[in-house]
XYZ file of C-alpha atoms in Angstrom:
647
model
C 167.827 138.559 249.408
C 168.906 136.766 246.526
C 169.651 138.614 243.237
C 166.585 139.659 241.343
C 166.375 138.492 237.748
C 167.179 141.036 235.223
C 164.947 141.746 231.952
C 166.270 142.014 228.559
C 166.102 145.849 229.013
C 168.377 145.587 232.145
C 165.648 146.631 234.378
C 165.593 144.399 237.646
C 162.255 142.977 238.396
C 161.442 143.141 242.107
C 158.166 142.502 243.947
C 156.640 145.014 246.435
C 158.304 143.255 249.494
C 161.838 142.927 247.891
C 161.469 146.773 247.160
C 160.588 147.471 250.814
C 163.430 145.023 252.117
C 165.959 147.188 250.145
C 164.610 150.218 251.528
C 164.377 148.806 254.955
C 168.136 147.537 254.678
C 169.377 151.171 253.741
C 167.833 152.618 256.899
C 169.980 153.601 260.001
C 168.945 150.736 262.094
C 169.778 152.062 265.406
C 169.415 155.257 267.374
C 172.541 156.111 269.188
C 171.814 159.488 269.951
C 168.804 161.291 271.159
C 166.212 162.855 268.902
C 163.414 165.384 269.926
C 161.337 164.364 266.714
C 161.434 160.839 267.498
C 160.386 161.532 270.949
C 157.701 163.755 270.144
C 156.154 160.924 267.711
C 156.214 158.603 270.860
C 154.495 161.118 272.996
C 157.087 162.566 274.932
C 157.978 166.165 274.643
C 161.481 166.576 275.682
C 162.000 170.154 275.608
C 165.435 169.853 277.089
C 166.570 168.538 273.796
C 166.094 171.726 272.121
C 165.856 174.527 274.923
C 167.740 176.499 275.729
C 168.492 177.070 272.075
C 171.777 175.742 271.043
C 174.228 178.506 269.844
C 177.388 178.342 267.636
C 180.783 179.116 268.993
C 182.085 182.803 268.384
C 184.878 181.795 266.044
C 182.309 179.967 263.925
C 180.183 182.833 263.728
C 182.841 185.301 262.935
C 184.112 183.170 260.011
C 180.604 182.643 258.849
C 179.635 186.512 258.880
C 182.974 187.366 257.170
C 181.891 184.944 254.052
C 178.391 186.202 254.097
C 179.605 189.650 253.615
C 181.850 188.832 250.615
C 179.300 186.691 249.247
C 176.789 189.572 249.406
C 178.930 191.863 247.878
C 179.535 189.532 245.250
C 176.038 188.749 244.538
C 174.887 192.378 244.545
C 177.894 193.465 242.116
C 178.316 190.659 239.721
C 175.038 188.578 239.582
C 172.157 189.384 237.422
C 169.323 187.071 238.330
C 167.162 188.416 235.522
C 169.631 187.670 232.952
C 170.280 184.187 234.084
C 166.254 183.850 234.196
C 166.121 185.081 230.464
C 169.200 183.116 229.122
C 168.296 180.106 231.415
C 172.193 179.801 232.207
C 174.452 181.053 234.822
C 177.188 183.108 233.090
C 180.626 181.221 233.182
C 182.276 184.454 234.674
C 179.780 184.125 237.766
C 180.757 180.431 238.243
C 184.431 181.387 238.304
C 183.625 184.169 240.679
C 181.970 181.709 242.946
C 185.106 179.555 242.701
C 187.370 182.456 243.514
C 185.146 183.149 246.699
C 185.781 179.707 247.672
C 181.899 179.210 247.652
C 182.348 175.696 246.128
C 184.075 174.672 249.534
C 181.717 176.096 251.869
C 181.417 172.860 254.199
C 184.734 171.357 253.275
C 187.402 171.142 255.637
C 190.014 173.845 255.464
C 192.731 171.264 255.601
C 191.649 170.316 251.855
C 190.976 173.890 251.022
C 187.611 174.612 251.949
C 186.086 177.219 254.257
C 184.824 174.915 256.928
C 181.646 176.635 257.610
C 179.185 175.383 259.880
C 175.853 173.925 258.764
C 173.947 176.912 260.053
C 176.190 179.461 258.057
C 176.264 177.232 255.139
C 172.613 177.386 255.039
C 172.501 181.116 255.467
C 175.035 181.399 252.286
C 172.529 179.160 250.186
C 169.614 181.433 251.227
C 171.447 184.502 250.115
C 172.547 183.119 246.911
C 169.443 181.563 246.171
C 167.732 185.077 246.484
C 169.909 186.586 244.144
C 169.324 183.695 241.691
C 167.637 180.274 242.615
C 169.914 178.727 239.993
C 172.967 179.607 242.004
C 171.766 178.221 245.119
C 170.722 174.783 243.384
C 174.392 174.693 241.872
C 176.109 175.106 245.190
C 173.681 172.836 246.917
C 173.966 169.966 244.560
C 177.591 170.334 244.740
C 178.098 170.312 248.291
C 174.881 168.873 249.934
C 174.566 165.585 247.871
C 177.636 165.833 245.598
C 181.134 164.397 245.917
C 182.192 166.498 249.041
C 179.483 165.119 251.633
C 179.688 161.654 250.867
C 183.366 161.506 251.204
C 183.248 163.404 254.174
C 181.093 160.738 255.855
C 182.479 157.502 254.174
C 185.468 158.405 251.868
C 188.871 156.989 252.700
C 191.923 159.156 253.524
C 193.149 158.724 250.040
C 189.953 159.717 248.454
C 189.568 162.715 250.487
C 192.917 163.936 249.741
C 192.377 163.430 245.937
C 188.870 164.730 245.509
C 188.113 167.257 248.366
C 190.817 169.788 247.286
C 189.476 169.918 243.763
C 185.942 170.142 244.872
C 186.702 172.850 247.148
C 188.227 175.469 244.453
C 187.811 174.255 241.190
C 185.699 171.132 240.307
C 181.794 170.999 240.329
C 180.237 167.888 241.417
C 176.840 165.958 240.844
C 174.831 163.316 242.349
C 173.524 160.522 239.750
C 170.822 158.105 241.315
C 167.553 158.704 239.653
C 166.671 156.849 236.164
C 164.032 157.376 233.494
C 162.148 154.376 235.286
C 163.338 154.810 238.954
C 162.533 157.397 241.164
C 161.842 156.570 245.015
C 161.943 152.942 244.231
C 165.815 152.301 244.083
C 165.451 148.339 244.171
C 164.686 148.813 240.326
C 167.951 150.590 239.774
C 169.224 149.298 236.432
C 172.590 150.844 235.984
C 175.337 148.331 236.631
C 178.903 148.298 237.699
C 180.557 144.912 236.763
C 183.968 144.253 238.398
C 186.783 143.774 235.853
C 190.229 143.372 237.478
C 190.875 146.450 239.374
C 188.208 148.283 237.734
C 184.371 148.498 237.641
C 182.620 148.605 234.120
C 179.359 151.111 234.323
C 176.611 150.749 232.038
C 173.283 152.576 232.197
C 171.204 155.989 231.913
C 170.810 158.578 234.705
C 167.963 161.194 234.464
C 167.832 164.749 236.154
C 171.370 165.029 237.009
C 171.609 168.315 238.503
C 174.895 169.909 237.927
C 175.774 166.944 235.585
C 175.840 169.180 232.425
C 178.770 171.133 233.763
C 180.044 168.562 236.301
C 183.859 167.459 236.696
C 183.105 164.817 239.255
C 180.178 162.415 239.746
C 178.667 160.313 242.449
C 176.959 157.418 240.690
C 174.665 154.765 242.055
C 174.993 151.666 240.261
C 174.025 147.766 240.902
C 177.146 145.518 241.473
C 176.107 141.930 240.502
C 176.880 139.385 243.195
C 179.439 137.006 242.068
C 182.501 135.030 243.897
C 184.296 137.858 245.964
C 181.592 140.414 245.462
C 178.653 140.689 247.691
C 176.960 143.023 244.972
C 174.165 145.339 245.662
C 173.753 149.201 245.138
C 177.240 150.768 245.455
C 178.480 154.298 245.281
C 181.366 155.651 243.028
C 183.247 158.608 242.307
C 183.439 159.108 238.562
C 185.098 161.478 236.557
C 183.016 163.264 234.068
C 185.417 163.250 231.262
C 185.890 159.444 231.367
C 185.512 157.621 227.875
C 182.057 156.370 227.315
C 180.167 159.276 229.288
C 177.741 161.361 227.209
C 175.476 163.967 228.501
C 172.783 163.320 225.955
C 170.212 166.299 226.897
C 170.247 169.405 228.934
C 166.818 169.463 230.605
C 164.637 172.319 230.887
C 161.739 172.997 233.387
C 159.096 175.135 234.395
C 161.141 176.989 236.992
C 164.972 176.795 238.190
C 165.951 177.887 234.570
C 169.277 178.273 235.108
C 170.274 174.976 236.509
C 172.447 172.525 234.409
C 170.296 169.414 234.800
C 170.731 166.441 232.063
C 170.533 163.155 231.178
C 173.829 161.077 231.392
C 174.536 157.820 229.653
C 177.368 155.526 230.781
C 178.707 152.841 228.159
C 181.466 150.723 229.303
C 182.835 153.266 231.499
C 186.052 152.022 233.490
C 185.962 152.995 237.260
C 188.873 152.149 239.356
C 187.827 150.168 242.571
C 189.717 152.793 244.391
C 186.982 155.351 243.633
C 184.183 153.253 245.189
C 182.730 155.051 248.179
C 182.272 152.481 250.973
C 181.524 148.929 250.488
C 179.605 147.276 248.039
C 175.940 147.272 248.723
C 176.218 150.274 250.874
C 175.226 153.069 248.148
C 171.651 153.631 249.446
C 172.678 153.822 253.133
C 175.610 156.320 252.051
C 172.938 158.474 250.240
C 170.363 158.305 252.733
C 172.828 159.379 255.463
C 173.952 162.223 253.595
C 170.512 163.226 253.013
C 170.156 163.468 256.767
C 171.824 166.875 256.641
C 171.904 167.431 252.727
C 168.335 168.172 252.939
C 168.488 171.160 255.216
C 169.691 172.956 252.071
C 166.183 173.063 250.448
C 164.661 174.581 253.493
C 167.342 177.354 253.173
C 166.027 178.413 249.596
C 162.373 178.244 251.295
C 163.337 180.702 253.878
C 164.839 182.875 251.643
C 161.458 182.866 249.809
C 159.481 183.597 252.670
C 161.580 186.655 253.654
C 161.685 188.008 250.066
C 157.773 187.401 249.903
C 157.314 189.186 253.302
C 159.352 192.192 251.570
C 157.230 192.382 248.685
C 153.999 191.897 250.227
C 154.888 194.592 252.933
C 156.117 197.304 250.273
C 153.343 196.559 247.845
C 150.576 196.352 250.246
C 151.435 199.690 251.641
C 151.800 201.197 248.472
C 148.585 199.788 246.725
C 145.231 201.400 247.773
C 141.792 200.236 247.040
C 138.603 201.748 248.632
C 140.493 204.337 250.392
C 143.115 202.741 252.291
C 146.277 200.664 251.542
C 145.367 196.968 250.747
C 147.185 195.529 253.801
C 144.312 197.156 255.914
C 141.849 195.197 254.359
C 141.470 191.971 256.529
C 141.454 189.498 253.553
C 144.736 190.787 252.662
C 146.227 191.244 255.988
C 145.434 187.580 257.048
C 147.786 186.683 254.168
C 150.402 188.980 255.211
C 149.968 187.668 258.702
C 150.401 184.113 257.468
C 153.697 185.064 255.531
C 155.257 186.484 258.383
C 154.411 183.938 260.991
C 155.544 181.311 258.709
C 158.625 182.604 257.679
C 159.715 183.126 261.525
C 158.627 179.623 262.013
C 160.647 178.112 259.084
C 163.923 179.930 260.091
C 163.421 178.805 263.645
C 162.963 175.113 262.261
C 166.014 175.343 259.837
C 168.427 176.971 262.424
C 167.515 174.833 265.051
C 167.915 171.543 263.089
C 171.232 173.096 261.484
C 172.810 173.875 264.804
C 171.960 170.389 266.197
C 173.674 168.773 263.247
C 176.782 171.085 263.922
C 176.645 169.933 267.500
C 176.221 166.363 266.862
C 174.748 165.542 270.042
C 171.393 164.409 268.628
C 170.036 162.223 265.795
C 168.620 164.761 263.183
C 167.236 162.187 260.712
C 163.607 162.961 261.532
C 164.382 166.721 262.281
C 165.965 167.098 258.700
C 163.340 165.190 257.013
C 160.632 167.241 258.691
C 162.341 170.607 257.859
C 162.442 169.444 254.180
C 158.821 168.382 253.857
C 157.499 171.340 256.164
C 159.294 174.187 254.481
C 158.634 172.949 250.894
C 154.949 172.745 251.405
C 154.656 176.208 253.571
C 156.996 178.056 251.032
C 154.673 176.789 248.068
C 151.816 178.419 250.219
C 153.440 181.654 250.823
C 154.592 182.274 247.485
C 151.128 181.537 246.180
C 149.538 183.989 248.729
C 152.230 186.702 247.393
C 150.863 186.115 243.713
C 147.354 186.679 245.087
C 148.484 189.855 246.942
C 149.950 191.255 244.003
C 146.909 190.306 241.997
C 147.430 190.459 238.084
C 151.092 191.964 238.613
C 151.626 188.824 240.313
C 150.993 186.644 237.184
C 152.959 189.030 235.096
C 156.335 188.421 234.275
C 159.170 190.768 235.999
C 160.261 191.518 232.160
C 156.794 192.726 231.346
C 156.321 194.750 234.346
C 159.691 196.428 233.557
C 158.847 196.905 229.798
C 155.695 199.015 230.924
C 157.477 201.283 233.555
C 156.629 199.226 236.849
C 159.097 197.698 239.315
C 160.093 194.423 237.816
C 158.924 191.869 240.870
C 159.383 188.235 239.693
C 156.588 186.761 241.833
C 155.472 184.575 239.163
C 159.218 183.143 238.913
C 159.241 182.402 242.655
C 156.013 180.240 242.508
C 157.645 178.353 239.422
C 161.099 178.073 241.087
C 159.377 176.998 244.365
C 157.184 174.059 242.894
C 159.944 171.508 242.413
C 160.722 171.594 246.042
C 157.789 169.402 246.809
C 159.516 166.706 244.528
C 163.177 167.476 244.781
C 165.060 164.946 247.369
C 161.909 163.088 248.168
C 158.466 163.975 247.347
C 156.170 165.079 249.851
C 154.283 161.603 249.456
C 157.784 159.727 249.945
C 158.896 162.055 252.973
C 155.312 161.141 254.584
C 156.277 157.280 254.168
C 159.873 157.848 255.152
C 159.404 159.836 258.254
C 156.274 157.769 259.129
C 158.542 154.626 259.345
C 160.998 156.476 261.383
C 158.183 157.643 263.829
C 156.775 154.151 264.462
C 160.264 152.419 264.740
C 159.978 151.729 268.508
C 156.694 150.101 267.876
C 157.935 147.852 265.087
C 161.186 147.168 267.095
C 159.219 145.548 269.819
C 155.922 144.458 268.209
C 157.117 144.078 264.408
C 156.976 140.360 264.357
C 153.279 140.159 265.501
C 152.260 141.788 262.190
C 154.803 139.945 260.023
C 152.941 137.341 257.909
C 156.470 135.468 257.537
C 157.056 135.115 261.186
C 156.468 131.768 262.832
C 154.029 131.320 265.847
C 157.032 131.042 268.279
C 158.599 134.378 266.924
C 155.193 135.981 267.286
C 154.638 134.692 270.715
C 158.251 136.256 271.700
C 157.255 139.386 270.148
C 153.827 139.500 272.052
C 155.736 139.044 275.344
C 158.143 141.960 274.544
C 155.455 144.082 273.186
C 153.313 143.504 276.525
C 156.193 144.820 278.787
C 157.087 147.833 276.370
C 153.369 148.963 276.157
C 152.696 148.424 279.983
C 155.202 150.923 280.571
C 154.647 153.421 277.630
C 150.797 153.602 277.438
C 150.171 154.923 281.110
C 152.473 157.582 280.411
C 150.308 159.000 277.473
C 147.414 159.635 279.835
C 148.781 162.936 281.687
C 151.748 165.151 281.400
C 153.011 168.687 282.098
C 150.393 169.910 279.199
C 147.712 169.774 281.643
C 149.595 172.017 284.523
C 148.226 175.351 284.173
C 151.579 176.898 285.274
C 154.019 174.503 283.172
C 156.781 176.184 280.794
C 156.095 179.616 282.447
C 159.574 180.961 281.781
C 158.159 181.511 278.141
C 155.640 184.215 279.408
C 157.078 187.686 278.686
C 154.287 189.867 277.707
C 153.153 187.582 274.996
C 152.443 184.224 276.835
C 154.063 181.439 274.661
C 153.349 179.008 277.541
C 149.910 177.651 276.393
C 151.301 176.794 273.172
C 153.936 174.502 274.789
C 151.130 172.854 276.862
C 149.411 172.245 273.562
C 152.408 170.712 271.908
C 152.907 168.354 274.963
C 149.295 167.247 275.211
C 149.011 166.755 271.449
C 151.972 164.749 271.084
C 150.619 162.209 273.511
C 147.375 162.440 271.461
C 149.238 161.628 268.363
C 151.126 158.816 270.045
C 147.923 157.627 271.279
C 146.095 157.632 267.773
C 149.315 155.914 266.321
C 149.080 152.984 268.847
C 145.230 152.786 268.012
C 145.795 152.645 264.163
C 148.550 150.128 264.537
C 146.228 147.932 266.618
C 143.527 148.157 264.338
C 145.147 147.909 261.259
C 148.216 145.810 262.206
C 150.010 144.587 258.725
C 147.896 146.550 256.720
C 149.045 150.026 258.371
C 151.835 150.749 255.723
C 149.042 150.656 253.161
C 147.488 153.468 255.017
C 149.242 156.468 253.488
C 146.733 159.187 253.878
C 146.469 158.274 257.780
C 150.578 158.076 258.067
C 150.631 161.318 256.074
C 148.596 163.413 258.290
C 150.427 161.748 261.307
C 153.689 163.138 260.061
C 151.954 166.627 259.079
C 150.738 166.906 262.636
C 154.256 165.991 264.151
C 155.789 168.602 261.577
C 153.436 171.169 262.883
C 154.383 170.356 266.622
C 157.928 170.473 265.811
C 157.337 173.990 264.057
C 155.713 175.368 267.102
C 158.485 174.149 269.622
C 161.027 175.518 267.319
C 159.370 178.961 266.945
C 158.892 179.145 270.776
C 162.649 178.200 271.611
C 164.033 180.495 268.963
C 161.730 183.608 270.408
C 163.020 182.884 273.519
C 166.848 182.755 272.521
C 166.184 186.289 270.722
C 164.528 187.605 273.984
C 167.422 186.507 276.037
C 169.991 187.775 273.474
C 168.185 191.166 273.411
C 167.526 190.812 269.634
C 164.154 191.702 268.562
C 162.771 189.435 271.507
C 159.324 191.218 271.757
C 158.559 191.148 268.116
C 160.019 187.422 267.843
C 157.541 186.383 270.760
C 154.533 188.242 268.825
C 155.620 186.213 265.689
C 155.620 182.804 267.530
C 152.419 183.435 269.063
C 150.919 184.398 265.800
C 152.359 181.316 264.215
C 151.230 179.039 266.760
C 147.587 179.973 266.788
C 147.689 179.356 263.202
C 149.537 175.983 263.447
C 146.874 174.819 266.223
C 144.035 175.255 263.669
C 145.949 173.200 261.301
C 146.651 170.498 263.800
C 143.141 170.472 265.050
C 141.697 169.867 261.419
C 144.463 166.977 260.883
C 143.483 165.187 263.859
C 139.654 165.528 262.879
C 140.895 164.006 259.460
C 142.728 161.054 260.745
C 139.301 159.460 261.078
C 137.057 161.294 259.275
C 138.259 161.517 255.727
C 137.378 160.166 252.181
C 140.191 157.670 252.010
C 138.093 154.719 251.075
C 135.835 156.289 248.786
C 138.976 157.885 247.118
C 140.578 154.278 246.417
C 137.141 153.442 244.945
C 137.110 156.137 242.432
C 140.963 155.698 241.938
C 140.176 151.974 240.644
C 137.059 153.361 238.591
C 139.285 155.804 236.866
C 142.197 153.373 236.050
C 139.533 150.866 234.699
C 138.244 153.367 232.233
C 134.723 153.779 233.911
C 134.876 157.612 233.970
C 136.710 157.645 230.666
C 133.720 159.559 229.236
C 134.426 162.488 231.660
C 137.785 163.276 229.436
C 135.493 163.823 226.371
C 135.412 166.967 224.731
C 138.968 168.318 224.858
C 142.241 168.009 222.470
C 145.349 166.700 224.060
C 148.391 168.681 223.085
C 150.564 166.165 224.114
C 153.402 165.250 221.653
C 154.130 161.631 220.569
C 156.354 159.170 222.264
C 156.578 156.741 225.134
C 155.770 157.712 228.657
C 159.120 156.579 229.771
C 162.396 156.876 227.643
C 164.205 153.776 226.366
C 167.303 153.125 228.666
C 168.679 150.021 226.858
C 172.472 149.914 227.762
C 174.510 150.682 224.861
C 176.751 153.481 223.233
C 175.296 156.854 222.633
C 173.604 158.037 219.501
C 173.508 161.703 220.604
C 175.730 164.421 220.738
C 177.745 165.159 223.935
C 176.324 168.438 225.629
C 178.680 168.138 228.533
C 180.365 171.490 228.796
C 182.778 171.615 231.905
C 183.432 175.247 233.326
C 187.357 175.685 233.646
C-alpha cells in the first residue's frame, strides 16, 4: 500500500478499505498452535484442549503465594484506598513501597531483577492490589501488561532487555502511548511521526489518555515512519525516555472513576530517539501492540474478578443484616436472584481468567481469541454485577462511602465500584471493537478458503480457484456440523458428581455446531457485506463468549472436585452459572435473525440528518465551549509540563 497523503494538520487521510488493510496486516496471519475458542466458533468442541484443567508447577505456586502474602500485608497496612479516592492520587510513599516489594517487576525475568511470576499469579496480584485501590491495579497493569516490559519480552533485542528491563523491574514506571485525540481504534490515521535522521528518529505529535504517562520514566510510543529510501516506513514502536527534550505532559486527565490514575496528554516536539531504541522493524508497531495485548488483556479480567468477589462479599453481608417485611432481604426472591447471579458469574469469570492465564503460561495453545473473549466477557459481566450490587444496597448503594461514614454507617464504596468498572468496557478495545476483532478471528478459516470469492477486487480466475478450494473445505466441514457428542445422553459423564454438569457440556457442543451453521449461513447470505453486519457479528461473539465461559466453569469445577477443594460447592456454582448462561444464549440465537438492526439503521440516518431534531427541544445543554476534538497540530508545547516522575 502506498503512503497515504498527509493533510496540513498532519492527519493521514485514509479510505475505509485502506484502514482495513492496515488492521489486517497487523494481525497474526497463521495459527501455529491449537485454539479452543477458534475451534468452538468452527463448531468443534475440543474439550481435550482444556480438560483436565492445566495446573501450574509447584515451584511457581510457592513463589506466587509467597509474593501474594507480602503484597497483602503491604496493602492492608500501608494503603488507604479511600484516601487515594479522595485525593485522586496514589501517595509517592505507596509507589515507593510497591517498588521495594518488586511489584513493578512481577512479570519480568529474575535475570533482569524481576520476580518472574506466572501469568496466573500476576493476575492474582493485580486482583489483590486492585481490590485495595483500583488505581494501584491500573498503575501496575499499565506498566507491565502493555508498557515497556511486555513488548521487550516478546520483541526486544538482547541489548534492549539488558538496558531497560532492570530499570522496569525495580525503579522505573512505564507507559504505552498509541491513542491520539482523533485516533482510537483506527490506527491507520495515526498522525505522530518518527522521521529518520542519521542514527536517530525525530518524533512529533500528540498522544491522548497516556495511562501512567504523567509519572512515567519510560514510554512505548507508536509513531508513523515515512517511507523513504532505506526505510520501509509504517507504524513503528519505540522506547522513549520520558525526560527527553521536547516531551511535555500537557494535562493530567480526570475521569468519573479510577481517580488516582496518572493519565495525561503528552506532546512530542522534535524529540530525538536513538534508532537502537526502536522495537522490532519499521512497520511492525501494530503487530507488536496486538501481540502484546494477547496476554496483556488478561489483566483487565483480573480486576473484574476482584470486583465480583467484593460484590459478593458485600451483598452477602448486607443482605443478611438488612430486613424487610420480617426477614432478611436475601430471602426475598427479587434480591436473591441478584445474589445468585453475582455468585455464579464471579465463579465463571475466575474460571475463564485462570484457564486463559494457565494456557498462556503453558504456551501450548494460541490464546489470542481466549484472551480477547476474557476481556470482553469480564468487562461486560462485572459491570452488570456492580450495578446489581448498587441495586441491592438501594439508596446506600448510590451514597458515597465518605457520606456513609460521616453519618455513622459502614463506608461501603459501591458507587465507586460502578464508576471504576465502567471504563473496562472501553479500555484496551471497546466492546464494539472487541466484537469485530474476535469475529474476524472467528471467521478466519472461512476467509482463508473463500475470501477471494467475496473480494470485489479479485479476478474471475482468482474467484474460480477460491471456489474450488472452498468446495473441498465445505464438503468436509459442513457434514460434521450435523451430529456430535452433544446428542448422546451419556456424553461427558465424568462431569456428574451429585450435581450433573454433563448436560451443560452437551449443550455447549450442540450449540457450537449451531453457531458455526449460523455463521456459514450468514456468510452465504451477505457475502461481502458480512463485515457491515456488526449487530449480527456481535451476537455471534457473545454466544461464543457464553459457551467458552460455560466450558471453563465446568472444567474448573471438576478440577476443584479432584483437588478436594470446595468441589461440591464449585459444582453447584457451575450448574447455576450454566443455567443462567443458557437462557442468555437462547435469547442471543433468537436475536441473530429476529432483531431491529435494519430499522435502527434507518432511525440513525434520520437522527444524523436532523429529521428528529425537534425531539431535542426543551432542554438546556450544560456543555462548555470548544471543539469536539482538540487540535493536534505538531509544534512546541505552549503549556506547563506536569510530568512528575516518582524517584
